Short mmCIF file of C-alpha atoms and ligand atoms in Angstrom, two decimals:
data_model
loop_
_atom_site.label_atom_id
_atom_site.label_comp_id
_atom_site.label_asym_id
_atom_site.label_seq_id
_atom_site.Cartn_x
_atom_site.Cartn_y
_atom_site.Cartn_z
CA UNK A 1 170.31 96.33 108.49
CA UNK A 2 167.20 93.65 109.86
CA UNK A 3 166.74 95.28 112.93
CA UNK A 4 166.23 98.64 111.47
CA UNK A 5 163.53 97.27 108.96
CA UNK A 6 161.80 95.75 111.96
CA UNK A 7 162.15 99.22 113.58
CA UNK A 8 160.99 101.45 110.72
CA UNK A 9 157.42 99.18 109.58
CA UNK A 10 157.81 98.88 113.36
CA UNK A 11 157.69 102.75 113.51
CA UNK A 12 155.00 102.72 111.00
CA UNK A 13 152.58 100.47 112.18
CA UNK A 14 152.66 102.53 115.66
CA UNK A 15 152.10 105.63 113.27
CA UNK A 16 149.63 104.50 111.36
CA UNK A 17 147.91 102.90 114.42
CA UNK A 18 147.69 106.61 116.41
CA UNK A 19 146.21 108.59 113.10
CA UNK A 20 143.58 105.99 112.96
CA UNK A 21 142.67 105.92 116.17
CA UNK A 22 143.11 109.69 115.73
CA UNK A 23 141.06 109.76 112.53
CA UNK A 24 138.42 107.78 114.96
CA UNK A 25 138.31 109.59 117.59
CA UNK A 26 137.69 113.11 114.98
CA UNK A 27 134.65 110.87 113.22
CA UNK A 28 133.19 110.12 117.00
CA UNK A 29 132.76 113.52 117.75
CA UNK A 30 131.57 113.91 115.01
CA UNK A 31 129.41 111.30 113.86
CA UNK A 32 126.33 111.39 114.79
CA UNK A 33 126.81 114.90 113.63
CA UNK A 34 125.49 116.48 117.51
CA UNK A 35 126.85 119.35 119.35
CA UNK A 36 125.98 119.86 123.11
CA UNK A 37 123.01 121.61 122.07
CA UNK A 38 122.73 121.03 118.46
CA UNK A 39 121.63 118.53 115.97
CA UNK A 40 123.06 118.60 112.28
CA UNK A 41 120.52 117.49 109.91
CA UNK A 42 120.63 117.47 106.15
CA UNK A 43 118.46 118.75 103.03
CA UNK A 44 118.88 118.49 99.91
CA UNK A 45 115.96 120.03 96.94
CA UNK A 46 116.36 121.85 93.76
CA UNK A 47 115.46 125.89 94.74
CA UNK A 48 116.42 127.02 91.38
CA UNK A 49 115.96 125.66 87.64
CA UNK A 50 113.76 123.95 85.73
CA UNK A 51 111.42 122.62 88.78
CA UNK A 52 112.59 124.79 91.29
CA UNK A 53 109.14 125.31 92.73
CA UNK A 54 109.25 121.02 93.92
CA UNK A 55 112.38 122.31 96.36
CA UNK A 56 110.64 125.73 96.86
CA UNK A 57 107.64 124.38 98.73
CA UNK A 58 109.39 121.31 100.50
CA UNK A 59 111.65 124.04 101.86
CA UNK A 60 109.54 126.33 102.87
CA UNK A 61 107.05 123.55 104.77
CA UNK A 62 110.47 122.33 106.52
CA UNK A 63 111.19 125.19 107.15
CA UNK A 64 108.47 125.28 109.55
CA UNK A 65 108.29 121.88 110.87
CA UNK A 66 111.97 123.29 111.80
CA UNK A 67 110.79 126.46 113.92
CA UNK A 68 108.44 124.60 115.46
CA UNK A 69 110.29 122.04 117.20
CA UNK A 70 113.39 124.74 118.04
CA UNK A 71 110.57 127.00 119.29
CA UNK A 72 109.59 123.40 121.42
CA UNK A 73 113.16 122.92 123.07
CA UNK A 74 114.71 120.61 119.48
CA UNK A 75 114.95 117.33 119.00
CA UNK A 76 116.00 115.76 123.39
CA UNK A 77 116.89 118.70 123.91
CA UNK A 78 119.20 119.74 120.55
CA UNK A 79 117.76 122.55 118.55
CA UNK A 80 117.84 121.51 114.93
CA UNK A 81 120.84 122.75 112.43
CA UNK A 82 119.67 123.02 109.02
CA UNK A 83 122.40 122.15 106.46
CA UNK A 84 120.59 122.98 102.69
CA UNK A 85 122.01 122.12 99.59
CA UNK A 86 120.09 123.13 96.71
CA UNK A 87 120.38 120.15 93.80
CA UNK A 88 119.24 123.12 91.23
CA UNK A 89 116.71 120.54 89.00
CA UNK A 90 119.87 118.89 87.94
CA UNK A 91 120.18 114.58 88.50
CA UNK A 92 123.58 114.96 88.99
CA UNK A 93 123.98 117.40 92.12
CA UNK A 94 122.58 115.17 93.40
CA UNK A 95 125.67 113.31 93.70
CA UNK A 96 127.46 115.89 94.83
CA UNK A 97 124.92 117.72 97.10
CA UNK A 98 125.06 113.85 98.97
CA UNK A 99 129.37 114.11 99.59
CA UNK A 100 128.77 117.47 100.80
CA UNK A 101 126.10 117.29 103.42
CA UNK A 102 127.79 113.51 104.47
CA UNK A 103 131.65 114.25 104.42
CA UNK A 104 131.16 118.38 104.85
CA UNK A 105 128.62 118.90 107.03
CA UNK A 106 128.14 115.41 108.60
CA UNK A 107 124.31 115.12 109.10
CA UNK A 108 122.82 113.23 111.13
CA UNK A 109 120.53 112.36 109.06
CA UNK A 110 119.39 113.31 105.08
CA UNK A 111 115.96 114.79 104.69
CA UNK A 112 115.50 114.61 100.14
CA UNK A 113 115.31 114.45 97.10
CA UNK A 114 112.14 115.65 95.18
CA UNK A 115 112.77 114.33 92.18
CA UNK A 116 113.25 110.40 91.87
CA UNK A 117 116.61 111.29 89.53
CA UNK A 118 117.97 113.05 92.64
CA UNK A 119 117.16 111.06 95.03
CA UNK A 120 119.27 108.50 92.86
CA UNK A 121 122.91 109.91 92.06
CA UNK A 122 122.49 111.09 96.30
CA UNK A 123 121.68 107.69 97.63
CA UNK A 124 124.43 105.83 96.91
CA UNK A 125 126.81 108.53 98.97
CA UNK A 126 124.80 107.89 101.51
CA UNK A 127 124.24 104.68 101.52
CA UNK A 128 128.20 103.86 101.41
CA UNK A 129 128.71 106.44 104.53
CA UNK A 130 125.66 104.94 106.56
CA UNK A 131 123.69 107.96 107.04
CA UNK A 132 119.79 107.39 106.84
CA UNK A 133 118.16 109.31 103.85
CA UNK A 134 114.85 110.08 104.74
CA UNK A 135 113.34 111.23 100.56
CA UNK A 136 109.87 113.47 101.11
CA UNK A 137 108.19 112.78 97.73
CA UNK A 138 110.43 110.60 95.18
CA UNK A 139 108.53 108.07 93.99
CA UNK A 140 110.07 105.55 91.75
CA UNK A 141 110.29 101.92 92.84
CA UNK A 142 114.06 101.89 92.70
CA UNK A 143 114.95 104.81 95.19
CA UNK A 144 114.32 102.51 98.33
CA UNK A 145 116.69 99.84 96.23
CA UNK A 146 119.32 101.44 96.37
CA UNK A 147 120.52 100.29 100.19
CA UNK A 148 118.77 99.76 104.01
CA UNK A 149 119.49 103.33 104.43
CA UNK A 150 117.03 104.84 102.07
CA UNK A 151 114.05 105.56 103.26
CA UNK A 152 110.61 107.27 101.96
CA UNK A 153 107.65 108.50 103.29
CA UNK A 154 105.44 108.15 100.05
CA UNK A 155 103.13 106.28 98.02
CA UNK A 156 105.37 105.12 95.34
CA UNK A 157 105.00 105.03 91.36
CA UNK A 158 103.74 101.08 90.89
CA UNK A 159 100.94 102.08 92.89
CA UNK A 160 100.43 105.83 91.14
CA UNK A 161 100.64 104.77 87.33
CA UNK A 162 97.88 102.08 88.68
CA UNK A 163 96.23 104.35 90.41
CA UNK A 164 95.87 106.43 87.04
CA UNK A 165 94.72 104.14 84.77
CA UNK A 166 91.91 102.92 87.71
CA UNK A 167 90.63 106.68 87.25
CA UNK A 168 91.27 106.90 83.61
CA UNK A 169 89.19 103.14 83.14
CA UNK A 170 86.57 103.23 85.42
CA UNK A 171 85.76 106.49 86.64
CA UNK A 172 86.18 108.45 83.15
CA UNK A 173 85.22 105.57 81.12
CA UNK A 174 88.34 106.49 78.38
CA UNK A 175 89.46 103.24 76.56
CA UNK A 176 91.88 103.99 74.20
CA UNK A 177 95.02 106.24 75.90
CA UNK A 178 98.38 108.06 74.69
CA UNK A 179 101.22 108.11 76.41
CA UNK A 180 104.04 111.13 76.49
CA UNK A 181 107.04 111.00 78.44
CA UNK A 182 110.77 112.61 78.84
CA UNK A 183 112.67 109.60 78.45
CA UNK A 184 115.81 111.06 80.16
CA UNK A 185 113.71 110.79 84.06
CA UNK A 186 113.29 107.62 85.64
CA UNK A 187 109.95 109.27 87.00
CA UNK A 188 108.71 109.74 83.51
CA UNK A 189 109.05 106.55 82.13
CA UNK A 190 108.86 104.47 85.30
CA UNK A 191 105.43 106.18 85.67
CA UNK A 192 104.06 105.85 82.17
CA UNK A 193 105.05 101.70 81.93
CA UNK A 194 102.99 101.21 85.29
CA UNK A 195 100.47 103.13 83.75
CA UNK A 196 100.10 101.20 80.72
CA UNK A 197 100.28 98.04 82.39
CA UNK A 198 97.08 98.68 83.56
CA UNK A 199 95.40 100.10 81.54
CA UNK A 200 95.24 97.04 79.55
CA UNK A 201 94.56 94.98 81.80
CA UNK A 202 91.45 96.60 82.76
CA UNK A 203 90.69 96.40 78.91
CA UNK A 204 91.29 99.63 77.43
CA UNK A 205 94.40 100.22 74.94
CA UNK A 206 97.68 102.07 74.60
CA UNK A 207 97.28 103.44 70.96
CA UNK A 208 99.97 105.74 71.39
CA UNK A 209 103.63 105.61 72.78
CA UNK A 210 105.47 109.06 72.86
CA UNK A 211 109.52 109.87 74.00
CA UNK A 212 110.52 113.20 74.76
CA UNK A 213 114.13 114.12 75.60
CA UNK A 214 114.96 116.24 78.46
CA UNK A 215 115.00 120.31 77.16
CA UNK A 216 112.65 119.52 74.39
CA UNK A 217 110.27 122.58 73.87
CA UNK A 218 109.02 121.70 70.95
CA UNK A 219 106.60 118.89 71.21
CA UNK A 220 105.35 119.04 67.36
CA UNK A 221 105.66 115.00 66.33
CA UNK A 222 105.01 113.43 68.96
CA UNK A 223 102.07 115.75 68.96
CA UNK A 224 101.66 114.38 65.51
CA UNK A 225 101.30 110.62 66.09
CA UNK A 226 99.10 111.21 68.65
CA UNK A 227 96.43 112.77 67.46
CA UNK A 228 97.12 110.58 64.29
CA UNK A 229 96.33 107.24 66.86
CA UNK A 230 93.06 109.29 68.35
CA UNK A 231 93.25 109.05 71.37
CA UNK A 232 90.64 110.02 74.52
CA UNK A 233 92.81 110.38 76.87
CA UNK A 234 96.56 111.41 76.57
CA UNK A 235 98.75 110.64 80.09
CA UNK A 236 101.75 112.94 80.63
CA UNK A 237 104.17 111.95 83.39
CA UNK A 238 106.52 114.56 83.44
CA UNK A 239 106.70 117.80 85.23
CA UNK A 240 105.27 120.66 85.62
CA UNK A 241 107.66 122.69 83.12
CA UNK A 242 107.24 120.17 80.67
CA UNK A 243 103.57 119.76 81.23
CA UNK A 244 102.55 123.71 80.84
CA UNK A 245 104.33 123.25 77.20
CA UNK A 246 102.95 119.86 76.10
CA UNK A 247 99.78 121.27 76.74
CA UNK A 248 100.04 124.08 74.84
CA UNK A 249 100.88 123.02 72.09
CA UNK A 250 98.43 119.63 72.25
CA UNK A 251 95.66 122.54 72.45
CA UNK A 252 97.30 124.84 69.45
CA UNK A 253 97.39 121.96 67.23
CA UNK A 254 93.35 121.13 67.92
CA UNK A 255 93.83 118.85 70.50
CA UNK A 256 91.17 118.74 73.10
CA UNK A 257 90.75 115.59 75.01
CA UNK A 258 91.74 116.11 78.77
CA UNK A 259 95.48 115.34 79.76
CA UNK A 260 96.38 113.20 82.67
CA UNK A 261 99.03 112.77 84.82
CA UNK A 262 101.15 112.05 88.47
CA UNK A 263 102.04 114.82 90.90
CA UNK A 264 105.40 115.85 89.27
CA UNK A 265 102.11 118.13 87.69
CA UNK A 266 101.65 120.17 90.53
CA UNK A 267 102.73 123.79 91.10
CA UNK A 268 102.00 127.16 91.54
CA UNK A 269 103.30 127.49 88.29
CA UNK A 270 101.59 124.89 86.53
CA UNK A 271 99.25 127.29 85.74
CA UNK A 272 100.12 131.06 84.72
CA UNK A 273 102.95 129.09 82.70
CA UNK A 274 100.46 127.17 80.49
CA UNK A 275 97.84 130.03 80.24
CA UNK A 276 94.63 130.34 81.76
CA UNK A 277 91.81 127.37 80.45
CA UNK A 278 94.65 125.55 78.65
CA UNK A 279 94.71 122.73 81.35
CA UNK A 280 90.59 122.95 82.08
CA UNK A 281 89.80 119.67 82.66
CA UNK A 282 92.30 117.72 82.69
CA UNK A 283 93.31 115.70 85.82
CA UNK A 284 96.58 114.95 88.30
CA UNK A 285 97.44 112.64 91.73
CA UNK A 286 98.67 114.15 94.86
CA UNK A 287 100.01 113.42 98.24
CA UNK A 288 97.34 115.31 100.71
CA UNK A 289 94.22 117.02 100.68
CA UNK A 290 94.06 119.91 102.39
CA UNK A 291 90.01 119.43 103.19
CA UNK A 292 91.53 116.87 105.60
CA UNK A 293 90.29 118.01 108.47
CA UNK A 294 92.51 115.78 111.20
CA UNK A 295 93.81 118.02 113.75
CA UNK A 296 97.57 118.14 112.59
CA UNK A 297 96.33 119.05 109.16
CA UNK A 298 94.16 122.34 110.04
CA UNK A 299 97.25 123.34 112.20
CA UNK A 300 99.30 122.87 109.85
CA UNK A 301 97.48 124.92 107.03
CA UNK A 302 96.50 127.56 109.40
CA UNK A 303 100.50 127.65 110.10
CA UNK A 304 102.04 127.73 106.89
CA UNK A 305 99.46 130.13 105.76
CA UNK A 306 100.38 132.52 108.40
CA UNK A 307 103.76 132.18 107.90
CA UNK A 308 103.78 132.13 104.12
CA UNK A 309 100.24 133.94 102.94
CA UNK A 310 99.51 130.83 100.44
CA UNK A 311 98.07 127.42 101.35
CA UNK A 312 100.87 124.82 101.36
CA UNK A 313 101.10 122.16 98.63
CA UNK A 314 101.54 118.97 98.66
CA UNK A 315 105.25 119.31 98.25
CA UNK A 316 104.86 121.69 101.49
CA UNK A 317 103.08 118.59 103.40
CA UNK A 318 105.54 116.03 102.73
CA UNK A 319 108.39 117.95 104.12
CA UNK A 320 106.86 119.51 106.83
CA UNK A 321 106.08 115.55 107.66
CA UNK A 322 109.51 114.42 106.49
CA UNK A 323 111.33 116.48 109.76
CA UNK A 324 108.64 115.08 112.30
CA UNK A 325 109.45 111.41 110.54
CA UNK A 326 113.10 112.00 111.15
CA UNK A 327 112.36 113.53 114.90
CA UNK A 328 110.20 110.63 116.18
CA UNK A 329 113.35 108.67 114.52
CA UNK A 330 115.67 110.04 116.69
CA UNK A 331 112.99 110.07 119.94
CA UNK A 332 111.89 106.59 119.31
CA UNK A 333 116.00 105.62 118.98
CA UNK A 334 116.87 106.91 122.62
CA UNK A 335 120.28 108.53 120.69
CA UNK A 336 121.77 110.34 118.56
CA UNK A 337 122.92 107.54 117.20
CA UNK A 338 122.53 106.49 113.30
CA UNK A 339 122.99 102.42 113.27
CA UNK A 340 119.33 102.91 115.87
CA UNK A 341 117.71 105.87 113.62
CA UNK A 342 117.88 103.96 110.93
CA UNK A 343 116.29 100.93 112.65
CA UNK A 344 113.59 103.15 114.28
CA UNK A 345 113.03 104.48 111.16
CA UNK A 346 112.58 100.71 110.04
CA UNK A 347 110.11 100.13 113.04
CA UNK A 348 108.04 103.83 112.49
CA UNK A 349 104.59 102.32 112.94
CA UNK A 350 101.36 104.43 113.23
CA UNK A 351 103.24 108.54 112.45
CA UNK A 352 100.65 110.73 112.44
CA UNK A 353 101.46 112.81 109.27
CA UNK A 354 99.37 115.32 108.06
CA UNK A 355 100.10 113.34 104.55
CA UNK A 356 98.03 110.81 106.37
CA UNK A 357 98.90 108.07 109.13
CA UNK A 358 101.41 105.81 107.67
CA UNK A 359 103.84 103.01 108.66
CA UNK A 360 107.31 102.21 106.95
CA UNK A 361 107.23 98.39 105.79
CA UNK A 362 110.48 96.13 104.60
CA UNK A 363 111.02 97.99 101.61
CA UNK A 364 111.31 101.11 103.70
CA UNK A 365 108.32 102.69 101.81
CA UNK A 366 105.00 104.24 102.58
CA UNK A 367 101.84 102.92 101.71
CA UNK A 368 99.14 105.84 101.41
CA UNK A 369 96.30 107.18 99.15
CA UNK A 370 96.49 109.26 96.41
CA UNK A 371 93.96 111.71 95.51
CA UNK A 372 93.07 112.09 91.93
CA UNK A 373 92.44 116.54 91.14
CA UNK A 374 90.71 117.47 88.50
CA UNK A 375 92.44 121.31 86.95
CA UNK A 376 88.84 123.91 87.23
CA UNK A 377 89.85 127.49 86.66
CA UNK A 378 92.85 128.32 89.07
CA UNK A 379 91.82 125.33 91.03
CA UNK A 380 93.23 121.72 91.60
CA UNK A 381 89.65 120.16 92.80
CA UNK A 382 89.26 116.71 94.84
CA UNK A 383 87.47 113.92 92.47
CA UNK A 384 88.55 111.48 95.10
CA UNK A 385 90.36 109.49 96.77
CA UNK A 386 92.22 106.50 95.19
CA UNK A 387 94.04 103.82 98.07
CA UNK A 388 96.46 101.41 97.73
CA UNK A 389 94.34 98.18 97.99
CA UNK A 390 91.54 99.43 95.35
CA UNK A 391 94.52 99.10 92.53
CA UNK A 392 95.94 95.62 93.09
N1 LIG B 1 107.35 112.29 92.23
C1 LIG B 1 107.60 113.07 91.98
C2 LIG B 1 109.17 112.39 91.87
O1 LIG B 1 109.31 111.01 91.83
C3 LIG B 1 108.00 113.70 92.80
C4 LIG B 1 107.35 115.46 92.70
C5 LIG B 1 106.44 114.75 94.48
C6 LIG B 1 107.23 115.86 91.86
C7 LIG B 1 105.43 115.80 94.23
C8 LIG B 1 105.56 117.32 92.49
C9 LIG B 1 105.17 116.22 94.01
O2 LIG B 1 110.16 112.57 90.92
#
């Protein structure tokens, strides 16, 4: 009996061992997400839902970069095989997209998301699976705090919020700000908080602070409260679909002070949705300027226009840069190996991107200027750039 049991245990152990060996082999074949001539790279952004232009523009920029890289022979001889997941403008979709990219597609590295809420739901999955994730445009500080596999190539909301406050106080000489934010969105509440802290530090007063729930379409109460507080500027750290509605409703209630916002305003749909003239004289910050005359920007803008028949937004520019950052990191790593790629990303220095020349810091973030834009008709005109040093 005893010998039979020992034998059984031994057999079980051998079986378990051989199973793990098998699994290991399967994994190591796929760990790096590569075949003889391709390398799998994941992309997860929202091309449908409430803020579909974020993902649409980003994907256009990504596709252009992939096309260029593959036409030139790929990354160290392997063509990029882009694996795309639509996150449908829903935070919870970030997690499921990440599970698919990590466990089914077994991508070498992942790019995404745009909205911070979606990046926050995806990041723990990539962290757990040891897959470097590079967000092109999620600005909430907590995104890269999810773990040492999580990187971004854009500025952060503590900087962005403070820069908007500097702009309101010093450039526009405003004294009384109201804030209207989406209470269900980390990006919105974070940006509102950072704006408030700096605006007050600079001697301004926040005279009203109002919030709304996700999917709100009627802002009467908040607008009435803000109107009664008589602000001379209204900070709206929200995404373009909400901003268009909010702008219209402020104007129809007779409030005509300028609205100010962050990068979430940027969309080709902002002005069409808000209606002509509604947001004239309003301001928001974004990530790059088409007027930048560096060679890399001129080429990008020309090639993008040729391919899509329109000028690239900063989302497209960040998507484009994201692919080239991944390429550079893989090349610097010298191997299709996630741990080495993570190291290379952490050590990336002086990367010459369309959205600026930047390095990755010890917190896996980029430090970059913000461009403050003024809405005039259909146009977003550059007022000035604010450098990180100016708000610290
Ligand atoms: N920064 C926004 C966020 O983190 C996303 C965004 C980036 C939107 C760039 C528009 C342009 O949620």
